[in-house]
Amino acid sequence: MSSNESLANLLKEERRFAPPAELAAAANVTEAAYDKAKADRLGFWAEQARRLTWATEPTQTLDWSNPPFAKWFADGELNVAYNCVDRHVEAGLGDRVAIHFEGESGDGRSVTYAQLKDEVCQAANALTELGVAKGDRVAIYLPMIPEAVVAMLACARIGAPHSVVFGGFSADAVASRIDDADAKLVITADGGFRRGKPSALKPAIDEAVSRTPQVEHVLVVRRTGQDVEWTEGRDIWWHEATGRQSTEHTAEAFNAEHPLFILYTSGTTGKPKGILHTSAGYLTQASYTHHAVFDLKPETDVYWCTADIGWVTGHSYIVYGPLSNGATQVIYEGTPDTPHQGRFWEIVQKYGVTILYTAPTAIRTFMKWGDDIPAKFDLSSLRVLGSVGEPINPEAWIWYREHIGGSRTPIVDTWWQTETGAMMITPLPGVTETKPGSAQRALPGIAATVVDDEANEVPNGSGGYLVLTEPWPSMLRTIWGDDQRYIDTYWSRFPGRYFAGDGAKKDEDGDIWLLGRVDDVMLVSGHNISTTEVESALVSHPKVAEAAVVGAADETTGQAIVAFVILRGTAEDSAELTAALRDHVGKTLGPIAKPKRILVVSELPKTRSGKIMRRLLRDVAENRELGDVTTLTDSSVMDLIQSRLPSAP
Ligand code: 6R9
């Protein structure tokens, strides 16, 4: 494809926001970090690795003798759980709250680092008693409760890689993940609370485990108290197995490259990919980025990441990053509209949250619900806001800053992937003059650029494909059990470089703007148009809260742009409105980007991590049978959308 004119440089966003002077003056990381990392990238990462407490200090930094298979800090040894828990207690911080848990129904508890240490040790002892040893895999299928964190850390502590599966994935999805990872133990719960009701988890595990005979035991956390089927000998209550254990457990040191976890990415086609992360490099980058990008001051900040633990964001920015840094954080079990649409803001106010990390999909939902809802709460404690998961539309960015950040807080739009393990491209809150909608700049020690079809770096002002040009500490090590697929998927499109699968452009300053997955790029009359830019143009109209755009086969133009939009507040669907929206896109981006059809809908199909599943919308727009819907949050959404399409295109 002619990616230069393409993925086109259509959108013009001129607004700029300097870092607040006070924050910049006391920032954890300054411009100097970029210079230092540029002068000596490996030396920079070796220095960051000293954030961790090692049993054996590494003498090597990167071993890239067998690319693309990296080893970081390969002769070092440490224990990840010790770094996340014990060392803070040993440093006299045992009374600091690690987790303020807020249940959906308003119940909750605060867990100090000392208590967390006891619970992790008890769970590690219980797992050991059940025969789980170093290298064995454990599947975790839990709601957002403190036991999810405890379970992950207990696995890390004994060197048993965990594979967390979203609570809410079907029995089929769970079974295929248990099977692929060959897990011998599963940790689940009777259920969790969602939308005001107990929602069962155990039945999906019962079904999945009936097909995965390698599973020896199922540990069951009692959360909702609902009835569960029980298989004697196999099923064990978590509180019984852990409650009688000692709160002491000696953490063994493991090699830096010991596997820490497998996390499955859904992928659009084929079998899910088990992304493998190992210990020390992963923890180094999770810890460093959490410290740098959120400017975390562990003594005073209250941090809240709203992600689910089943998403990589939950792994790196609820468990490993924040806890390795000794942060105090909030964990919330439920949905943002239960029992009311101000729930998130009530939580910010209740705990005095200072750093909030959430996803564009949530921000657009809040925009749709209306400005008056956050306005009812005291959000003045907030000082840094983060975004992750999708490109954030400039209008949503501005809304987030004004209505949540009181027009005062920096926004860090953090680009990264399950595969990258930790943040890669993002502003720094005390350094970067931010641009709404742009992730801007590779972090110190990270090398990213944009290339064209022939792998040539594009000049500023042009678009193409995002690639990472140097290995980084938290990079995936392989796809579990499939080295060849690892090479083929990430390292073959542009040999020697990691291909992220995202379209991107560089602006005149060389800052990076993400344009969505390359599979989603539309080809209209010979022009490549990014879904992100058309969506952002639609969202910049005052009546639109959220938009998803796809290219549907079209006899004359190759592909035609079809837009699905959700309206804001009280706006109503009408022929005038859709005509006005088409004109608005035409004016913002140019006539070529005008959607051929605009459909007003009330919901969009999303994954559990909030990403719009454009593939399914393309199926709808092309009047095809729907593809795989197993990773959808709510499959009834598709019936609703299909009912909006009266006739075949
Ligand atoms: C952390 C996470 C990865 C894909 C990635 C990209 C999209 C994530 C983004 C972003 C634009 C951002 N993505 N953050 N796009 N700006 N700030 O989301 O991991 O679930 O593996 O998804 O998400 O398309 O390639 P994962």
PDB file of C-alpha atoms and ligand atoms in Angstrom, residues 265 311-313 387-392 413-419 439 500 502 514 516-517 609 611, ligand 1:
ATOM      1  CA  THR A 265      -4.187 -12.258  23.427  1.00  0.00           C
ATOM      2  CA  TRP A 311      -5.832  -7.687  30.839  1.00  0.00           C
ATOM      3  CA  VAL A 312      -2.112  -7.010  30.600  1.00  0.00           C
ATOM      4  CA  THR A 313      -2.796  -3.563  32.037  1.00  0.00           C
ATOM      5  CA  SER A 387      -5.097   6.505  29.106  1.00  0.00           C
ATOM      6  CA  VAL A 388      -4.475   3.092  27.540  1.00  0.00           C
ATOM      7  CA  GLY A 389      -5.991   0.551  25.194  1.00  0.00           C
ATOM      8  CA  GLU A 390      -6.884   2.456  22.053  1.00  0.00           C
ATOM      9  CA  PRO A 391      -6.035   5.718  20.400  1.00  0.00           C
ATOM     10  CA  ILE A 392      -7.740   8.411  22.449  1.00  0.00           C
ATOM     11  CA  ASP A 413      -1.542   8.567  26.633  1.00  0.00           C
ATOM     12  CA  THR A 414       0.409   5.350  26.979  1.00  0.00           C
ATOM     13  CA  TRP A 415       0.924   3.084  23.973  1.00  0.00           C
ATOM     14  CA  TRP A 416       1.973  -0.487  24.619  1.00  0.00           C
ATOM     15  CA  GLN A 417       0.776  -4.073  24.129  1.00  0.00           C
ATOM     16  CA  THR A 418       0.473  -7.423  25.892  1.00  0.00           C
ATOM     17  CA  GLU A 419       3.565  -8.294  23.906  1.00  0.00           C
ATOM     18  CA  ALA A 439       1.269   9.162  22.485  1.00  0.00           C
ATOM     19  CA  ALA A 500       3.497  -4.050  16.294  1.00  0.00           C
ATOM     20  CA  ASP A 502      -0.422  -0.723  14.387  1.00  0.00           C
ATOM     21  CA  LEU A 514      -1.261   5.923  16.641  1.00  0.00           C
ATOM     22  CA  GLY A 516      -5.289   1.865  14.913  1.00  0.00           C
ATOM     23  CA  ARG A 517      -4.585  -1.700  13.884  1.00  0.00           C
ATOM     24  CA  SER A 609     -10.575  -4.607  27.797  1.00  0.00           C
ATOM     25  CA  LYS A 611     -11.471  -2.326  22.484  1.00  0.00           C
TER      26      LYS A 611
HETATM   27  C1  6R9 B   1      -1.964  -2.295  26.823  1.00  0.00           C
HETATM   28  C2  6R9 B   1      -2.863  -2.908  25.783  1.00  0.00           C
HETATM   29  C3  6R9 B   1      -2.537  -3.605  22.315  1.00  0.00           C
HETATM   30  C4  6R9 B   1      -3.105  -2.714  21.208  1.00  0.00           C
HETATM   31  C5  6R9 B   1      -2.052  -1.915  20.492  1.00  0.00           C
HETATM   32  C6  6R9 B   1      -2.878  -0.751  19.976  1.00  0.00           C
HETATM   33  C7  6R9 B   1      -3.864  -0.502  21.089  1.00  0.00           C
HETATM   34  C8  6R9 B   1      -3.066   0.345  23.325  1.00  0.00           C
HETATM   35  C9  6R9 B   1      -2.890   2.477  22.921  1.00  0.00           C
HETATM   36  C10 6R9 B   1      -3.290   1.833  21.740  1.00  0.00           C
HETATM   37  C11 6R9 B   1      -3.286   3.830  20.627  1.00  0.00           C
HETATM   38  C12 6R9 B   1      -2.713   3.898  22.882  1.00  0.00           C
HETATM   39  N1  6R9 B   1      -3.405   0.517  22.031  1.00  0.00           N
HETATM   40  N2  6R9 B   1      -2.758   1.525  23.880  1.00  0.00           N
HETATM   41  N3  6R9 B   1      -3.487   2.516  20.597  1.00  0.00           N
HETATM   42  N4  6R9 B   1      -2.917   4.522  21.711  1.00  0.00           N
HETATM   43  N5  6R9 B   1      -2.362   4.597  23.983  1.00  0.00           N
HETATM   44  O1  6R9 B   1      -3.835  -2.317  25.384  1.00  0.00           O
HETATM   45  O2  6R9 B   1      -2.501  -4.159  25.349  1.00  0.00           O
HETATM   46  O3  6R9 B   1      -4.642  -5.432  24.925  1.00  0.00           O
HETATM   47  O4  6R9 B   1      -2.408  -6.199  23.981  1.00  0.00           O
HETATM   48  O5  6R9 B   1      -3.585  -4.197  23.062  1.00  0.00           O
HETATM   49  O6  6R9 B   1      -3.987  -1.745  21.770  1.00  0.00           O
HETATM   50  O7  6R9 B   1      -3.574  -1.130  18.819  1.00  0.00           O
HETATM   51  O8  6R9 B   1      -1.437  -2.669  19.478  1.00  0.00           O
HETATM   52  P1  6R9 B   1      -3.311  -5.086  24.349  1.00  0.00           P
END
